[in-house]
Short mmCIF file of C-alpha atoms in Angstrom, two decimals:
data_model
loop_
_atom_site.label_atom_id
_atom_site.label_comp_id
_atom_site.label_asym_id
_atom_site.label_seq_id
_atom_site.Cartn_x
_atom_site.Cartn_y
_atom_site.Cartn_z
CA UNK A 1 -29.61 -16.66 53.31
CA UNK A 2 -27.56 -16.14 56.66
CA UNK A 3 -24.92 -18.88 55.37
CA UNK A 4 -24.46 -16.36 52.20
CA UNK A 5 -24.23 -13.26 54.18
CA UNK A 6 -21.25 -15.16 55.33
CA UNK A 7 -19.62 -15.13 52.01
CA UNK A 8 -19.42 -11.17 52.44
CA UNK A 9 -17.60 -11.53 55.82
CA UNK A 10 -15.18 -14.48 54.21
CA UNK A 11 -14.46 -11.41 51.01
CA UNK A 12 -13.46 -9.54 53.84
CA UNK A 13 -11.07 -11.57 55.65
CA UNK A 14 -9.79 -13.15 52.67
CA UNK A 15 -8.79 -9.43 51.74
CA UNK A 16 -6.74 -9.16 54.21
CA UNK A 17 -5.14 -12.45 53.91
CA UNK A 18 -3.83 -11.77 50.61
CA UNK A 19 -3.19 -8.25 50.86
CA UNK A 20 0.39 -8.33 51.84
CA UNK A 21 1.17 -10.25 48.82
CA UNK A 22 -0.64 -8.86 46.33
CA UNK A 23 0.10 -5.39 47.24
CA UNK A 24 4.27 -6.25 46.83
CA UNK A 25 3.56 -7.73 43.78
CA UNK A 26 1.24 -5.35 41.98
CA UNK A 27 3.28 -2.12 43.17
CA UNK A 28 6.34 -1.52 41.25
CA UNK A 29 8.00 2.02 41.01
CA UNK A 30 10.87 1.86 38.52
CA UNK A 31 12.78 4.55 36.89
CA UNK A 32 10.62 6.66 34.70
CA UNK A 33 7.62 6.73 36.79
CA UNK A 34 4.70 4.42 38.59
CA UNK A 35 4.17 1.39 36.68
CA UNK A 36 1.08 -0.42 35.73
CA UNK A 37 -0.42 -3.09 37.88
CA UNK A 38 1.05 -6.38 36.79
CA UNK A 39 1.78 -9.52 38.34
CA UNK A 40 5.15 -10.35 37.97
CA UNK A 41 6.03 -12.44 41.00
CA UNK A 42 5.09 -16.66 41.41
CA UNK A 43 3.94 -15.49 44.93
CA UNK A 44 1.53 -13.06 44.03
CA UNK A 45 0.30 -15.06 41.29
CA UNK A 46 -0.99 -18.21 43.51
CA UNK A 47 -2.07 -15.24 46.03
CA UNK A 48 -4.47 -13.24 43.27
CA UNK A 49 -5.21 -17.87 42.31
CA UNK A 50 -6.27 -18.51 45.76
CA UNK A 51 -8.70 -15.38 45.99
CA UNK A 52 -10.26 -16.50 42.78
CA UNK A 53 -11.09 -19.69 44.10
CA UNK A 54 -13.13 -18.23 46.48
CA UNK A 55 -14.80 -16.44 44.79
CA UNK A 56 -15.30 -19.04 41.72
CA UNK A 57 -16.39 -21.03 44.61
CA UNK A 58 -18.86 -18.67 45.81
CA UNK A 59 -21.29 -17.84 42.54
CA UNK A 60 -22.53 -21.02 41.95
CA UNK A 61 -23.83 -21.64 45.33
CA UNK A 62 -25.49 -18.11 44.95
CA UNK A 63 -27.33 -18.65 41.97
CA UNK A 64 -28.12 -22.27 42.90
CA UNK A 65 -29.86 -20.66 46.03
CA UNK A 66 -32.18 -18.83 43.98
CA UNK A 67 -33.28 -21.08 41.66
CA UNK A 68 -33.94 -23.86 44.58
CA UNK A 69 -36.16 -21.16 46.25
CA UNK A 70 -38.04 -20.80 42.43
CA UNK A 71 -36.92 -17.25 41.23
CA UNK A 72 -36.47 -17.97 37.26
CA UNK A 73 -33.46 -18.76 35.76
CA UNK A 74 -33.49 -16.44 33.56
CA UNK A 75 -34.29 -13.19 35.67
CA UNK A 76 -31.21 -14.71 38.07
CA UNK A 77 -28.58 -14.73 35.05
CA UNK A 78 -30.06 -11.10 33.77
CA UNK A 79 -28.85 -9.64 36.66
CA UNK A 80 -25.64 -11.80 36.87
CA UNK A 81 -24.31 -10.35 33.61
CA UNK A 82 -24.60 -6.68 34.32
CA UNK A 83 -22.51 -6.97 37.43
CA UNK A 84 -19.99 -9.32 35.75
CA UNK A 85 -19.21 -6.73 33.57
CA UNK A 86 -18.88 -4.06 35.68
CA UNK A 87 -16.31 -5.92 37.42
CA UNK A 88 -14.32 -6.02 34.55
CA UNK A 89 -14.65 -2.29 33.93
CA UNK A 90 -13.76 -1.67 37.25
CA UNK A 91 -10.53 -3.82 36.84
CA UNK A 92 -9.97 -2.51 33.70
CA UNK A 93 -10.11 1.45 34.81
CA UNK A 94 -8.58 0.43 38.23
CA UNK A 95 -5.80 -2.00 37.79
CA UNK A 96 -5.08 -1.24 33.57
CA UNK A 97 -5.03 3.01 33.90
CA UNK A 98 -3.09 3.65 36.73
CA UNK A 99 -0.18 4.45 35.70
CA UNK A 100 2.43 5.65 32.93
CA UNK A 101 2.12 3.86 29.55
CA UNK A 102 4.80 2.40 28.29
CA UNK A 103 5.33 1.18 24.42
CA UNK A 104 4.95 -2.18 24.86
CA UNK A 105 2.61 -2.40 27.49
CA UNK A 106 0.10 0.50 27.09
CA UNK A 107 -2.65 1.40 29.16
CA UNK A 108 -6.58 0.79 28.87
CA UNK A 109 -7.64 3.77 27.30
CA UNK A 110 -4.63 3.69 24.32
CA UNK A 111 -4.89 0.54 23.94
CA UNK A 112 -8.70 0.80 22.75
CA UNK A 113 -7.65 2.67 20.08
CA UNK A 114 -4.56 0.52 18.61
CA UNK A 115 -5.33 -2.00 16.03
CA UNK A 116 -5.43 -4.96 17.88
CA UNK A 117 -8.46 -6.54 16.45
CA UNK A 118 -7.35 -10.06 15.84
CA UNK A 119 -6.53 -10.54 19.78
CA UNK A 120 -9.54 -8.52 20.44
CA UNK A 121 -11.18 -11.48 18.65
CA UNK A 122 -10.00 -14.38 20.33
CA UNK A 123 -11.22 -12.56 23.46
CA UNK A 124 -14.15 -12.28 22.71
CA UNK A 125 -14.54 -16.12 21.14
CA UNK A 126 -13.06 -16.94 25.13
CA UNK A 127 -16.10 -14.57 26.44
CA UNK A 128 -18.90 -16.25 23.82
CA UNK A 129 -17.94 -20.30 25.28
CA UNK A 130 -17.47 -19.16 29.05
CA UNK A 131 -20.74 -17.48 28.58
CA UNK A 132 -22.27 -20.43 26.85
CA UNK A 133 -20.83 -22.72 29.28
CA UNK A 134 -22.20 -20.62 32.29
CA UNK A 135 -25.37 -20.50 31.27
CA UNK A 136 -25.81 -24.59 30.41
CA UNK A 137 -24.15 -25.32 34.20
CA UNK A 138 -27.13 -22.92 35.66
CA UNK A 139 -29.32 -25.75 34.69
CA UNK A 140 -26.86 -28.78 35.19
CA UNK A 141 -26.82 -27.53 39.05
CA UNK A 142 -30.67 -28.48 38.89
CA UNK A 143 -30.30 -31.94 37.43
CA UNK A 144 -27.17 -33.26 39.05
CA UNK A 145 -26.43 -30.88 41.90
CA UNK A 146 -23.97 -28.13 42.29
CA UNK A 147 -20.72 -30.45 43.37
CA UNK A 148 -20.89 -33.03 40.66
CA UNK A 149 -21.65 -30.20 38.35
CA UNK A 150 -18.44 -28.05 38.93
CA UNK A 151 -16.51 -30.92 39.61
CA UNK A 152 -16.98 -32.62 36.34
CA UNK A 153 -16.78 -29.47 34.15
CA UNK A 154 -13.94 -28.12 36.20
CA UNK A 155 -11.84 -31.26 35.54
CA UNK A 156 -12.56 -31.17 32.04
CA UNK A 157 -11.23 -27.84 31.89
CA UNK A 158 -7.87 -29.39 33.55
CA UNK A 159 -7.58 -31.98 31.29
CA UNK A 160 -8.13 -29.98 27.97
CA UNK A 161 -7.68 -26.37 28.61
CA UNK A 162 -4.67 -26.91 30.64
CA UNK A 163 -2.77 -29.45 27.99
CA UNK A 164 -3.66 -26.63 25.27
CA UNK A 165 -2.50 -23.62 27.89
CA UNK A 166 0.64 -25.77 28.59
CA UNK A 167 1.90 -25.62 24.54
CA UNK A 168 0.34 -22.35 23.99
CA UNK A 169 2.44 -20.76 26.90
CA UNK A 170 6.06 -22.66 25.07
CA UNK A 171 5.93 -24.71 28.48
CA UNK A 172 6.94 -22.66 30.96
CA UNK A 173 5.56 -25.54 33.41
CA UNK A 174 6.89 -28.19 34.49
CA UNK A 175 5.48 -31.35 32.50
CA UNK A 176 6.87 -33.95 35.03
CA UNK A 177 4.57 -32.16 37.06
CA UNK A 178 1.69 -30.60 35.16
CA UNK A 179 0.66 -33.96 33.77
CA UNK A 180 0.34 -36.29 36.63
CA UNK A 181 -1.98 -33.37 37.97
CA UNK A 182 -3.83 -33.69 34.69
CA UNK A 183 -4.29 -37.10 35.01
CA UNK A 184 -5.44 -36.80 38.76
CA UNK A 185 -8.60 -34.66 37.75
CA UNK A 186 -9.06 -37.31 35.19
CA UNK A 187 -9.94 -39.49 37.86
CA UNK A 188 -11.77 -36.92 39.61
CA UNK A 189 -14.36 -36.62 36.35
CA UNK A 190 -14.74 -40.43 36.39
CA UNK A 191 -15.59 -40.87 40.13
CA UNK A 192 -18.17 -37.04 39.99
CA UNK A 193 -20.15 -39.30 37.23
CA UNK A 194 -20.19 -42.42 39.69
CA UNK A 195 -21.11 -39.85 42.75
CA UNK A 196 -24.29 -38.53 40.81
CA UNK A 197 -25.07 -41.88 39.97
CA UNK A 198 -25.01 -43.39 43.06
CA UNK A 199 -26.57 -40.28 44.64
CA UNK A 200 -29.23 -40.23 41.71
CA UNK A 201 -29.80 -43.99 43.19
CA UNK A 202 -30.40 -43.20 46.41
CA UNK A 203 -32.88 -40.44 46.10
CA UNK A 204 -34.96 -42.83 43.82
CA UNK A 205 -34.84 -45.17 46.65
CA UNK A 206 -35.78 -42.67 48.80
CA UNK A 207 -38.91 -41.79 46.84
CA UNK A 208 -40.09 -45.15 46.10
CA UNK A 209 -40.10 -45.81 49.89
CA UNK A 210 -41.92 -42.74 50.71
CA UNK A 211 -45.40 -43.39 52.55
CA UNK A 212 -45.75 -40.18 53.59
CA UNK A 213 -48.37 -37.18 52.72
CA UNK A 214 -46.61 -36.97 49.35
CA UNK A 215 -47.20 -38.69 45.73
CA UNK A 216 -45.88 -38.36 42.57
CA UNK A 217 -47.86 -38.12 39.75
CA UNK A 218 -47.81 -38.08 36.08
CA UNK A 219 -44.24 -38.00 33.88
CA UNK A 220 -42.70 -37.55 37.54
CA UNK A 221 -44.66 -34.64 38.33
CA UNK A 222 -45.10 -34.26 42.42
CA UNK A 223 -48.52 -33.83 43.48
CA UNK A 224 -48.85 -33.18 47.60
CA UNK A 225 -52.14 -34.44 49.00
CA UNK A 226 -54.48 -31.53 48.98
CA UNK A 227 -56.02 -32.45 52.60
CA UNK A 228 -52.92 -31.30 54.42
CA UNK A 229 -52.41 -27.66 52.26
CA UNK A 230 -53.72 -24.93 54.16
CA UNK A 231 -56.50 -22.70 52.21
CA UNK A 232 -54.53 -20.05 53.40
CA UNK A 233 -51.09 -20.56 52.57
CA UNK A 234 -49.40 -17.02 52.32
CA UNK A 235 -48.14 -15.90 48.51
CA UNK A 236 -44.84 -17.10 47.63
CA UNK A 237 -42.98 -13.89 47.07
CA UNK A 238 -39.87 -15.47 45.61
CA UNK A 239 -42.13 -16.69 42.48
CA UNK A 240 -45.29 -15.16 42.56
CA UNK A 241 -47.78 -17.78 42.84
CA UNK A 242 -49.27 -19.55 45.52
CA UNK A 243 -46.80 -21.34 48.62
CA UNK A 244 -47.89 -24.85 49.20
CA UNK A 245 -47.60 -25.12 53.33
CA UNK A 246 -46.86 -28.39 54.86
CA UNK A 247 -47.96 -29.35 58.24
CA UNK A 248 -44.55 -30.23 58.76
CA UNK A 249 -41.15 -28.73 57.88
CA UNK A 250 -39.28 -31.86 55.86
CA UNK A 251 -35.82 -32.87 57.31
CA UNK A 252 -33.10 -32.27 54.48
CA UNK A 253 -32.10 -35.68 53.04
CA UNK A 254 -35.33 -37.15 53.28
CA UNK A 255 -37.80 -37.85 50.36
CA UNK A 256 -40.05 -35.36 51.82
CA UNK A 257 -37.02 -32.60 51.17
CA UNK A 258 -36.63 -33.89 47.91
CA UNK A 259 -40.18 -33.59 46.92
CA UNK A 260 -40.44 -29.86 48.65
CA UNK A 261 -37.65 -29.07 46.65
CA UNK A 262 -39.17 -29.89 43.29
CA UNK A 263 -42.27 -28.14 44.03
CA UNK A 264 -40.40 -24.78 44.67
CA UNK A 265 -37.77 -24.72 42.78
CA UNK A 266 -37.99 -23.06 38.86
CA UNK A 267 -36.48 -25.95 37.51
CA UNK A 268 -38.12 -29.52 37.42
CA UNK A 269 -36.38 -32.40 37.18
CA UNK A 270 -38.42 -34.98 38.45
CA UNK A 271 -38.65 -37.63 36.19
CA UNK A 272 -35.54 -35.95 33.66
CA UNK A 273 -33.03 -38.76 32.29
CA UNK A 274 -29.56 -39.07 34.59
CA UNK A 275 -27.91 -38.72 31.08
CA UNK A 276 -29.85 -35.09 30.27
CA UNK A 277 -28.20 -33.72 33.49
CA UNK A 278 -24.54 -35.26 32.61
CA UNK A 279 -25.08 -33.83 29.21
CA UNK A 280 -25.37 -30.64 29.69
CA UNK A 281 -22.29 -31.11 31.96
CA UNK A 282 -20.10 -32.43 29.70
CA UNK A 283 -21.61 -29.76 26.95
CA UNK A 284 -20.46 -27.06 29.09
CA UNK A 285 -17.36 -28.64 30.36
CA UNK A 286 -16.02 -28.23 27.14
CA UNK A 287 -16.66 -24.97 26.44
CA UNK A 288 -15.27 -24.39 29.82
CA UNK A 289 -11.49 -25.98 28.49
CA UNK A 290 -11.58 -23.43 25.60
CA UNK A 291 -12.33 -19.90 27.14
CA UNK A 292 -8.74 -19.89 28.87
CA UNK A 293 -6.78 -21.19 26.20
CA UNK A 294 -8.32 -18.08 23.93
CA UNK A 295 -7.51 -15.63 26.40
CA UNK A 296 -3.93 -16.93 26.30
CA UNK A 297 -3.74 -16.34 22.59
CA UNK A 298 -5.56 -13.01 22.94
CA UNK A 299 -3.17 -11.70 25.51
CA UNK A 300 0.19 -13.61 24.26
CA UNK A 301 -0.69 -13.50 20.11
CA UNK A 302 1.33 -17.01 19.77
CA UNK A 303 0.00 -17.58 17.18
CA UNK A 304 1.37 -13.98 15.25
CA UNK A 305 -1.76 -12.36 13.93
CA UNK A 306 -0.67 -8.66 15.15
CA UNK A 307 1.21 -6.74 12.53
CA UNK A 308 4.86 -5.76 13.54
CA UNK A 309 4.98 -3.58 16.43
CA UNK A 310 1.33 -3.47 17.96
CA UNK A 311 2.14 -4.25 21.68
CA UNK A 312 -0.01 -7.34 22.98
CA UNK A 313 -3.22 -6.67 24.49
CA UNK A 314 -2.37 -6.70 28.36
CA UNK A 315 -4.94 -8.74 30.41
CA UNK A 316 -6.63 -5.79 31.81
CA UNK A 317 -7.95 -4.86 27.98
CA UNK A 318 -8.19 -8.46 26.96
CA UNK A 319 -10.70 -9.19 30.10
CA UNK A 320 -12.85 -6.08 29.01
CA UNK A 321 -13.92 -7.02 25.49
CA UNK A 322 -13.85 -10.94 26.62
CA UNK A 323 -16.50 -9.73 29.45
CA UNK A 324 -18.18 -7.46 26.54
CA UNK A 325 -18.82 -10.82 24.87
CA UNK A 326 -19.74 -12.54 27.41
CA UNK A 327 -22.52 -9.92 28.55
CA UNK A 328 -23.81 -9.57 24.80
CA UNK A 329 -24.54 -13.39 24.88
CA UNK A 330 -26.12 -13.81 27.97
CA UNK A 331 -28.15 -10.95 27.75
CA UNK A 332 -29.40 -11.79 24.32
CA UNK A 333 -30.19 -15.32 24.85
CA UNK A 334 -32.12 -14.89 28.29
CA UNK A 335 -34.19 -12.44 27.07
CA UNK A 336 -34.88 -15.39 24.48
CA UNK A 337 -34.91 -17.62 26.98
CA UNK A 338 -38.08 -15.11 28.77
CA UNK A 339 -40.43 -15.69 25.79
CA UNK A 340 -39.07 -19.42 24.76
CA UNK A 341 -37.91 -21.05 27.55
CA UNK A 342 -36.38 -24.45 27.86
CA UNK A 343 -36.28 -27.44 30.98
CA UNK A 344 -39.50 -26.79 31.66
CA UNK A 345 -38.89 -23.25 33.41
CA UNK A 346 -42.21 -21.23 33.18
CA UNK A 347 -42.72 -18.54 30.37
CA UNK A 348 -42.07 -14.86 31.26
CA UNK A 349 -41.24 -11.43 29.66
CA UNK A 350 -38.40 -8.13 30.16
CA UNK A 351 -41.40 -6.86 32.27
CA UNK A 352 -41.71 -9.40 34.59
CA UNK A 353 -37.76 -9.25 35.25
CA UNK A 354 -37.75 -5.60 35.45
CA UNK A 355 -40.19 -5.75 38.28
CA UNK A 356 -38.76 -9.27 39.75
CA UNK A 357 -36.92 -7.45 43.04
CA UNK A 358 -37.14 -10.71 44.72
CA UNK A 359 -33.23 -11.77 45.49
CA UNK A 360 -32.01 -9.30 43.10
CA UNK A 361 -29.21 -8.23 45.61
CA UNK A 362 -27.73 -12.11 45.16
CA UNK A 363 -27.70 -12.03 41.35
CA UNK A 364 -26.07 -9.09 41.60
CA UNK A 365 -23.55 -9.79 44.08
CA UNK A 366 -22.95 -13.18 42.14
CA UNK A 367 -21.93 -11.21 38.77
CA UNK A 368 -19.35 -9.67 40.52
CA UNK A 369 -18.16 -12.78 42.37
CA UNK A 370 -17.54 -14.20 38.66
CA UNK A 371 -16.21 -11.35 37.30
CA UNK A 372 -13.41 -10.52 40.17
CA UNK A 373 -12.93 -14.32 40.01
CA UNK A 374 -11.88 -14.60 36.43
CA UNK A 375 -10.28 -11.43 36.25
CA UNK A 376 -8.23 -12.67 39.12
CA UNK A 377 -7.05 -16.16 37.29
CA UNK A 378 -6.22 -14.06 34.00
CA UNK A 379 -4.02 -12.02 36.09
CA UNK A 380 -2.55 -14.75 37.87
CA UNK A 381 -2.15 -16.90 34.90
CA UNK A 382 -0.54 -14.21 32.73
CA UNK A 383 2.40 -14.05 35.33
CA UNK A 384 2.78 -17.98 36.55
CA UNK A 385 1.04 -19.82 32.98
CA UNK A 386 -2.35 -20.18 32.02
CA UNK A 387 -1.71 -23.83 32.76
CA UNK A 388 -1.20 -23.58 36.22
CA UNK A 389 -3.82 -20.84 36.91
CA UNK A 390 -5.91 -23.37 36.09
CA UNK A 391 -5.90 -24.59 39.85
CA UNK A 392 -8.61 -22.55 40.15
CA UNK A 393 -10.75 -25.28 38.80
CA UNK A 394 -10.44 -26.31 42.35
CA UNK A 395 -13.82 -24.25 42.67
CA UNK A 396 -15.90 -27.50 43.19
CA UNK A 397 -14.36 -27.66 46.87
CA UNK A 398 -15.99 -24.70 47.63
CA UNK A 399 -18.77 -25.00 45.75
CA UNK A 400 -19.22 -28.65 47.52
CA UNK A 401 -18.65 -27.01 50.92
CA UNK A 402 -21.70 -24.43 50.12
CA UNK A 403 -23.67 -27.49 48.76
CA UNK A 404 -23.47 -29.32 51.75
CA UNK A 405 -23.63 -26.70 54.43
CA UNK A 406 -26.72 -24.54 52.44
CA UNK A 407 -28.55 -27.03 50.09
CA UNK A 408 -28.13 -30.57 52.22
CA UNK A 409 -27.09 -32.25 49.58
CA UNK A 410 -25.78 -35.77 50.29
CA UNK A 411 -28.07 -35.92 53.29
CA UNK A 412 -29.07 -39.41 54.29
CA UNK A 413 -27.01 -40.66 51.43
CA UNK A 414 -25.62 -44.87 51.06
CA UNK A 415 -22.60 -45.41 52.27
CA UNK A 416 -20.89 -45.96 48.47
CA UNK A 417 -22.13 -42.78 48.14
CA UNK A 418 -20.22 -41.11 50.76
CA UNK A 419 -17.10 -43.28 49.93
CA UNK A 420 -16.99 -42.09 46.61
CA UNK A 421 -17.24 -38.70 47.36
CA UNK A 422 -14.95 -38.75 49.94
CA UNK A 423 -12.45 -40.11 46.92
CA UNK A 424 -13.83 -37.87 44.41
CA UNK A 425 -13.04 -34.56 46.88
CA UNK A 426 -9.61 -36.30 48.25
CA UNK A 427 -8.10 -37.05 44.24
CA UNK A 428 -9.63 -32.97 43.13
CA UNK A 429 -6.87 -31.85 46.37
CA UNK A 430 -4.12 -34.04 45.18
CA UNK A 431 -4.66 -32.57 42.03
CA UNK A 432 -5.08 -29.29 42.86
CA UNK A 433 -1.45 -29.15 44.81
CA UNK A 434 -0.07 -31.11 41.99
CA UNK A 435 -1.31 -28.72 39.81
CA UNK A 436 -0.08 -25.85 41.81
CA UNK A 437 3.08 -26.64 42.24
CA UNK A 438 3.61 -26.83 38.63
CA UNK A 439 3.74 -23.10 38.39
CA UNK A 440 6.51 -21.06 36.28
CA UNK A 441 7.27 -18.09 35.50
CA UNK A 442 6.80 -15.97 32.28
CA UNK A 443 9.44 -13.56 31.38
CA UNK A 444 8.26 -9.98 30.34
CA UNK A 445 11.21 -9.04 28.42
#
């Protein structure tokens, strides 16, 4: 955990990094009073984009953690939604109070009471498939690892979210531009799916080569030799059940690692289909491309479903009832998940959680990482276009950089496998820029 106790240090410095910027864009006194916090300046936006790729980054690799050290899924994402809301009711009494409010852009508290209700509905619709699509990735990071997961689903986003954000927002980006960055993540989808599958490859190698103290058994299940257990192994706190103890620490990459992992982790994958993992990537990487493109509709009402003069929601109250939805759904279907669960994850009930203190403090500090993070790219996205906020897909470098640095992951992989990555990671920053530098500006008149 001393690599995520960085994380806290990076928030830190990476406030101070973009506070120059964001605080001369979100401060505006004009005649009549103090203004609300708005984004209304290209260089603010990419500053408020580049914060919320760290911190998109960032959750994954904490939740991933936790999971790899066996704390269930389901207790994890529990505590991930309260704090993910509270984020957005922070940003919401913070960022969309202060302030007079003016006619056409009113503040929080007036406009909960304006009838808004069709934008309030594609909000929430955004909140129900982002929370959908978070919760199917929290098991894709077990089958196919954290940096094929987010880069697949990220780049799916790209390629549909941003060609529907692009027409939704009456182009305010620059196609010649936007397009070729499009087709760049494209690529970067194509060569994630040959990365797992030549990493998939290798760790199968690994394991078939394995002489040491460990077997697998049945369906793929991993059995260690009982000789070299000690009778006394200590209780696993994380989980709750006995720790198997090795009479020697594994070296990450190895198919000793590989086979620790499985035994500790919540979810078991061993013997799982390549395509199951990829499936529930793809699943969730297109409910990824379709929360933005909501929020644009909620917060911009192209598609003229106010009645004549109701102001548009501004992206402070649109992110409050999109993270309402969001919390509703993951709350409701973990605590299904406790009684009925699914990949194998062990049974367990609302008491268990409630007394499950083991790596609470991550969970928690992951739901706000997500929550500042999207808020972030909404706020961002309603000043430069939704389209080109999407360069915040560029999470997966992060998230591989985490993946690497805490997990091992590509450890005493083939050489194709690092080539491909190496491609994989180098088209996702060409595409990124590209993507970037496609940015426009939306006129609040």
């Amino acid at each position: 955990m001393d690599h995520v106790l960085g994380c806290a240090t990076s928030m830190v410095s990476c406030q101070k990094v973009f506070e120059g910027p964001l605080v001369n864009s979100l401060l505006s006194i004009r005649q009549g009073g103090l203004k609300m916090y708005i984004i209304e300046d290209k260089g603010g936006a990419i500053a408020l984009m580049l914060a919320s790729l760290f911190f998109l980054g960032t959750w994954p690799a904490v939740l991933t953690l936790l999971e790899r050290r066996g704390r269930l899924p389901q207790h994890t994402y529990l505590d991930y939604s309260i704090t993910n809301l509270l984020a957005a009711v922070l940003i919401a009494l913070t960022f969309g109070q202060l302030g007079d409010s003016k006619p056409n852009m009113p503040n929080f508290f007036t406009q909960l009471s304006q009838d808004n209700w069709p934008s309030v509905l594609f909000a929430m619709a955004g909140g129900v498939v982002l929370s959908i699509g978070n919760l199917s990735t929290q098991y894709a990071w077990a089958y196919v690892g954290l940096s094929v997961t987010e880069v697949i689903s990220s780049s799916m986003v790209v390629v549909i979210g941003t060609t529907l954000n692009y027409f939704l927002d009456n182009r305010i980006n620059r196609a010649e531009i936007l397009f070729p960055g499009v087709a760049c993540f494209l690529v970067a989808v194509i060569l994630g799916s040959a990365v797992h599958a030549s990493n998939a490859a290798d760790n199968e190698e690994k394991l078939n080569g394995s002489t040491n103290i460990y077997k697998l058994g049945e369906n793929g299940s991993v059995e260690p030799n009982k000789e070299v257990i000690e009778k006394d192994a200590p209780k696993d706190l994380e989980n709750g059940g006995s720790a198997t103890k090795y009479v020697a620490k594994a070296e990450a990459g190895t198919a000793e690692y590989l086979i620790e992992l499985e035994e500790r982790r919540s979810i078991k994958v061993f013997g799982s289909s390549t395509f199951i993992g990829l499936g529930i990537v793809f699943f969730s990487g297109v409910c990824f491309s379709l929360f933005s493109p909501a929020f644009n509709l909620a917060t911009n009402d192209q598609w003229h479903t106010l009645k004549q003069g109701v102001p548009h929601l501004v992206v402070y109250t649109a992110f409050f009832y999109f993270s309402i939805s969001c919390f509703v759904i993951g709350i409701g279907l973990n605590i299904l998940f406790l009684y009925r669960p699914m990949a194998g994850v062990p049974k367990s009930s609302f008491k268990a959680y409630l007394n499950d203190w083991e790596g609470r403090q991550w969970a928690l500090l992951a739901g706000f990482l997500c929550g500042f993070g999207n808020g972030f790219q909404f706020m961002g996205g309603q000043a430069a276009g939704y389209a080109a906020a999407d360069a915040v897909q560029a999470l997966p470098l992060v998230s591989t950089f985490w993946g690497i640095l805490l997990f091992g992951e590509y450890r005493k992989s083939s050489r194709k496998t690092y080539i491909l990555l190496g491609f994989m990671l180098f088209m996702f920053i060409v595409a990124v820029a590209v993507l970037m530098a496609s940015s426009g500006h939306r006129s609040t008149k």
